[in-house]
Short mmCIF file of C-alpha atoms and ligand atoms in Angstrom, two decimals:
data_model
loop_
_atom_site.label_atom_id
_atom_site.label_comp_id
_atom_site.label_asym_id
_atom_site.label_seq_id
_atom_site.Cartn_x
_atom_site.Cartn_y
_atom_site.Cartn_z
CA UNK I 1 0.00 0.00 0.00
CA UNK I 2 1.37 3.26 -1.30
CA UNK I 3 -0.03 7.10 0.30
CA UNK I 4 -0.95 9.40 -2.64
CA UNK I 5 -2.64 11.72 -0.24
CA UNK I 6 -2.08 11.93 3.27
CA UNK I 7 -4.71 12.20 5.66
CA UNK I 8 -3.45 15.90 5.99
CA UNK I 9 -3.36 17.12 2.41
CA UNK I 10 -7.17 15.39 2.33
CA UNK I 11 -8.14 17.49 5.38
CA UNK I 12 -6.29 21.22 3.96
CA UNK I 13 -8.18 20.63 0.64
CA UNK I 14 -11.80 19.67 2.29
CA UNK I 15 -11.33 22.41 4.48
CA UNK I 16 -10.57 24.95 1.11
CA UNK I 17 -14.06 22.96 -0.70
CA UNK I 18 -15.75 23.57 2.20
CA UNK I 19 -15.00 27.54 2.21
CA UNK I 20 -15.14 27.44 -1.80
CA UNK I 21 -19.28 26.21 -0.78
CA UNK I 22 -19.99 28.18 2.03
CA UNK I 23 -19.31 31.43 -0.37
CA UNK I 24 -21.52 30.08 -3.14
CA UNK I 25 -24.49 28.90 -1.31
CA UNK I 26 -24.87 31.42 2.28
CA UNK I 27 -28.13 32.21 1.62
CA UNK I 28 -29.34 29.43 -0.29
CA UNK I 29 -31.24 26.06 0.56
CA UNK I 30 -28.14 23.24 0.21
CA UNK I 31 -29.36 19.98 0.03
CA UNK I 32 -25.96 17.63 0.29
CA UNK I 33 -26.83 14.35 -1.37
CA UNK I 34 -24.19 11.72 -0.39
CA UNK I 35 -23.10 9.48 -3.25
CA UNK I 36 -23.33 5.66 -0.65
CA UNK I 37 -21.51 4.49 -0.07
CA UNK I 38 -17.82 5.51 -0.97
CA UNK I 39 -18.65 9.49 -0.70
CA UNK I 40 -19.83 9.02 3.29
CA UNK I 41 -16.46 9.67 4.72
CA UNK I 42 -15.82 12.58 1.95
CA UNK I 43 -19.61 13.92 2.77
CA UNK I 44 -19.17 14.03 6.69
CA UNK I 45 -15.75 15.83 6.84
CA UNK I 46 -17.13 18.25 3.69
CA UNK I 47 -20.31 18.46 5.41
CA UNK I 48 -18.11 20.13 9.08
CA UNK I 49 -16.46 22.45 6.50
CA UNK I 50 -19.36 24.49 5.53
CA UNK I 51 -20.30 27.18 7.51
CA UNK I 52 -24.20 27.69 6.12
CA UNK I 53 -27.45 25.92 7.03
CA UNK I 54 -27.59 22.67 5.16
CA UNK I 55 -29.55 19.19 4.75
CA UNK I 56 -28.00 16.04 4.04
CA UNK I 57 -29.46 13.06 1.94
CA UNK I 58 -28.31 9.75 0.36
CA UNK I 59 -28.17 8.13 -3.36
CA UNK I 60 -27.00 5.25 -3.63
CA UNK I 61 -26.02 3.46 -7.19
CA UNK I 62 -23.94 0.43 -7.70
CA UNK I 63 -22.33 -0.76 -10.88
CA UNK I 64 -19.42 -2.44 -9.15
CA UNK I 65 -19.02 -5.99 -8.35
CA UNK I 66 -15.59 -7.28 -6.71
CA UNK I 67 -13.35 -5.84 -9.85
CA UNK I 68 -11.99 -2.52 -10.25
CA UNK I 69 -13.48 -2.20 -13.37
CA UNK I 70 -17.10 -0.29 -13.84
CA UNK I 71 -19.84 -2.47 -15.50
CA UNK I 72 -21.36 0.93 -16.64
CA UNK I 73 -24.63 0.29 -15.97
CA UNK I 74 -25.74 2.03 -12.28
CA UNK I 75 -28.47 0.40 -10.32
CA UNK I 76 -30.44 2.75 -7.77
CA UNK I 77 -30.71 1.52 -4.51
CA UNK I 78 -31.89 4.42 -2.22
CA UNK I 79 -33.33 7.72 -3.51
CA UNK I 80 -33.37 10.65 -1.04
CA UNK I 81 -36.04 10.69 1.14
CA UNK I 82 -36.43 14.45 0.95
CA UNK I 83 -38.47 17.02 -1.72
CA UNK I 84 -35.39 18.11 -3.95
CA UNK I 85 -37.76 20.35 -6.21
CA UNK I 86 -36.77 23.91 -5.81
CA UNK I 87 -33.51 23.22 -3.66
CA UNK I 88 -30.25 23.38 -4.23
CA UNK I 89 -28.70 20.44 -4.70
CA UNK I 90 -25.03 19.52 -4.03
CA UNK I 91 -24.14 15.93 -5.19
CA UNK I 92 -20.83 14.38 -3.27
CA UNK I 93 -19.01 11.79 -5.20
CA UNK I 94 -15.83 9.89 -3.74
CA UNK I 95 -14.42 9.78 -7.03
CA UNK I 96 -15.56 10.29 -11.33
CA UNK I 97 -13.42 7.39 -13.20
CA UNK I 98 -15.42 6.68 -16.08
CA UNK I 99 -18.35 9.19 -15.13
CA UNK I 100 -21.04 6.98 -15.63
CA UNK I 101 -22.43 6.43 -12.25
CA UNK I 102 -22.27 10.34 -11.55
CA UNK I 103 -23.40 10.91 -15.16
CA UNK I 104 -26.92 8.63 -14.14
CA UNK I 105 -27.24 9.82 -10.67
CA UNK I 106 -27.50 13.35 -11.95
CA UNK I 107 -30.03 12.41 -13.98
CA UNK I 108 -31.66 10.78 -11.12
CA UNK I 109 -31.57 13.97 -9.29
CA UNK I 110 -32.61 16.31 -11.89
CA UNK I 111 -35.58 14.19 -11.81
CA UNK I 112 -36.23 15.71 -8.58
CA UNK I 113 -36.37 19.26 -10.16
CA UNK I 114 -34.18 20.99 -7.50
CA UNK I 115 -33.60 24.74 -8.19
CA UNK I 116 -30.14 23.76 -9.13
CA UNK I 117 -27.74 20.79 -9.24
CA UNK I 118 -24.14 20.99 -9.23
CA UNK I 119 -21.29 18.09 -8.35
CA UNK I 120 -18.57 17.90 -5.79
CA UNK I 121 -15.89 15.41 -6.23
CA UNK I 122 -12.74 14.28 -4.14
CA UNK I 123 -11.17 12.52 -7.21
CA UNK I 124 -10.76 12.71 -10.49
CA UNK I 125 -9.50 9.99 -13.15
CA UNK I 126 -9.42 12.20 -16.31
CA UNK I 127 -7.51 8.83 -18.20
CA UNK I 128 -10.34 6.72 -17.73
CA UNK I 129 -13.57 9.65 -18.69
CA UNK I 130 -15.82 8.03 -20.89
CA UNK I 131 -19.01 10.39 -20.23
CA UNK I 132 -18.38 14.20 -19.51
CA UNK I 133 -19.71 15.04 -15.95
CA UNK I 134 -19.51 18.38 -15.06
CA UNK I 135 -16.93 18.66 -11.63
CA UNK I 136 -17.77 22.10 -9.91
CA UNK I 137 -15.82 21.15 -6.88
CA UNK I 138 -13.22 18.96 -6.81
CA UNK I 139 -10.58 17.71 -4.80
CA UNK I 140 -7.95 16.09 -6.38
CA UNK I 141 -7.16 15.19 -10.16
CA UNK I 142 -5.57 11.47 -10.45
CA UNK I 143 -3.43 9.11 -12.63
CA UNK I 144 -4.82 5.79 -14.11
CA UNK I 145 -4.31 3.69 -10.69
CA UNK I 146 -6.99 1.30 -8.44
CA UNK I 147 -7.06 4.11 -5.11
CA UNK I 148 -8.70 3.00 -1.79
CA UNK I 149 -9.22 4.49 1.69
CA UNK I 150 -11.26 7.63 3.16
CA UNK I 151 -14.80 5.78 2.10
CA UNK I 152 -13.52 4.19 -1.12
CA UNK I 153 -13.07 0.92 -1.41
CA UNK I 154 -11.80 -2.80 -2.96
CA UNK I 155 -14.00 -5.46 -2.41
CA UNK I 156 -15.51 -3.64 0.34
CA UNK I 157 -12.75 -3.53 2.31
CA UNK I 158 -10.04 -0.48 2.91
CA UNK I 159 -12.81 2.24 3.34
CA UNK I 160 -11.78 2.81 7.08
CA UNK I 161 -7.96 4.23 6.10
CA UNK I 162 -7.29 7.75 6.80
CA UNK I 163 -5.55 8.23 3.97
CA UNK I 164 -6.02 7.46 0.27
CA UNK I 165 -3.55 4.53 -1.21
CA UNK I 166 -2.68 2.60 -4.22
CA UNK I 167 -2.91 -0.93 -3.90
CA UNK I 168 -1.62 -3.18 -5.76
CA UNK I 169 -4.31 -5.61 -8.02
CA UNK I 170 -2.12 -8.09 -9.01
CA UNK I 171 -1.12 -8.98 -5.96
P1 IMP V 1 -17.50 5.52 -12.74
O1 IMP V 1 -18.93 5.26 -13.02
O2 IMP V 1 -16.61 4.70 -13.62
O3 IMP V 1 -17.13 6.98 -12.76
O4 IMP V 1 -17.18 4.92 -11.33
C1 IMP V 1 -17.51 5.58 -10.20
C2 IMP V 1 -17.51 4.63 -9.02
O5 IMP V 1 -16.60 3.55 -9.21
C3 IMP V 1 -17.03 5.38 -7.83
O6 IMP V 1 -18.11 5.98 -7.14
C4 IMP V 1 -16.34 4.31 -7.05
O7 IMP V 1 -17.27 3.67 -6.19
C5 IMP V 1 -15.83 3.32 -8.07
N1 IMP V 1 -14.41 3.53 -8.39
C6 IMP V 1 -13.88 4.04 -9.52
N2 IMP V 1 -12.53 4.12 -9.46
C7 IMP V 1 -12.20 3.66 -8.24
C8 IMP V 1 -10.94 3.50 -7.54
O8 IMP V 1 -9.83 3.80 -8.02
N3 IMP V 1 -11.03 2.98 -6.29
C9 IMP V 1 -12.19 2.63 -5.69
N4 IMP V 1 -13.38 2.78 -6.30
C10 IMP V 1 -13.39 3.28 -7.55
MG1 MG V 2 -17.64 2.12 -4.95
#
C-alpha cells in the first residue's frame, strides 16, 4: 500500500471545498446528497467544513461488483427521502473514473427538479472519462491507478484508512 494523499493534504483541501461552498451557497437552501456508499467519509468531513445551514441526503447506485473495473450500468438503490424540487442540490461523489455512475445519478436527481444541481468530487481519473460530468468542486485530479481508503473501497474492504492509497491488483 502506497499514500498518494495523506490524511493531511485530504483534510487542507476539504477544508478549502468547504470555504469554496460556504461562499456560493450562504443564503441558499443546500441539500448535500451523499453518493453511498464511498462518498460518506468525503460527505461528513465536507459536510463540518461548511459554515451555512444545510440538509443532508443519500443516493445510492452500484455498478461495481468485486473488480476494479465499472460495468457501466448504475443500479439505484436508495433515492433521497427528501423534496429536492426547488432546492439546491449539491451531489458528493468519492471519485468520477469513467463518469457513468455520476453521469446517471445526476439524472436521477434532476428528476427531482431541484432549483439547481451541481457536483462535488474528491477525485478525479481524467484517463479513464468516458461520459463528460460536469466537476464544480473537486478535490484532487488522479493518474490511471486502483485508489482505496477515506470511504472508497476494494472489495468492500479499505474504506476505514485515513488516507487514500494505491494498492496493488495483481497482488
Ligand atoms: P465511474 O462510473 O466509472 O465513474 O465509477 C464511479 C464509481 O466507481 C465510484 O463511485 C467508485 O465507487 C468506483 N471507483 C472508480 N474508481 C475507483 C478506484 O480507483 N477505487 C475505488 N473505487 C473506484
Ligand atoms: Mg464504490
Amino acid at each position: 500500500m502506497r499514500v498518494m494523499l495523506s490524511a493531511e493534504t485530504i483534510a487542507a483541501r476539504v477544508a478549502a471545498l468547504g470555504a469554496e461552498i460556504t461562499r456560493d451557497y450562504t443564503g441558499r437552501n443546500l441539500v448535500v446528497v451523499c453518493t453511498l456508499k464511498g462518498g460518506f467519509v468525503f460527505t461528513a468531513d465536507l459536510i463540518r467544513a461548511i459554515d451555512t445551514p444545510l440538509m443532508v441526503e443519500f443516493l445510492r447506485g452500484e455498478s461495481y461488483g468485486e473488480g476494479t473495473t465499472s460495468s457501466g450500468v448504475v443500479r439505484i438503490t436508495q433515492e433521497p427521502d427528501m423534496l429536492l424540487a426547488g432546492r439546491d442540490v449539491l451531489l458528493v461523489e468519492d471519485i468520477i473514473d469513467t463518469g457513468q455512475s455520476a453521469f446517471q445519478l445526476l439524472e436521477v436527481l434532476r428528476a427531482h427538479k431541484p432549483a439547481s444541481l451541481k457536483t462535488c468530487a474528491l477525485l478525479h481519473k481524467p484517463a479513464r472519462q468516458v461520459v463528460t460530468v460536469p466537476i464544480n468542486y473537486l478535490g484532487f485530479t488522479i493518474k490511471d491507478e486502483f485508489v482505496v481508503g477515506y470511504g472508497l473501497d476494494h472489495a468492500g474492504l479499505w474504506r476505514n484508512l485515513p488516507y487514500v492509497g494505491v494498492v496493488d491488483t495483481e497482488g
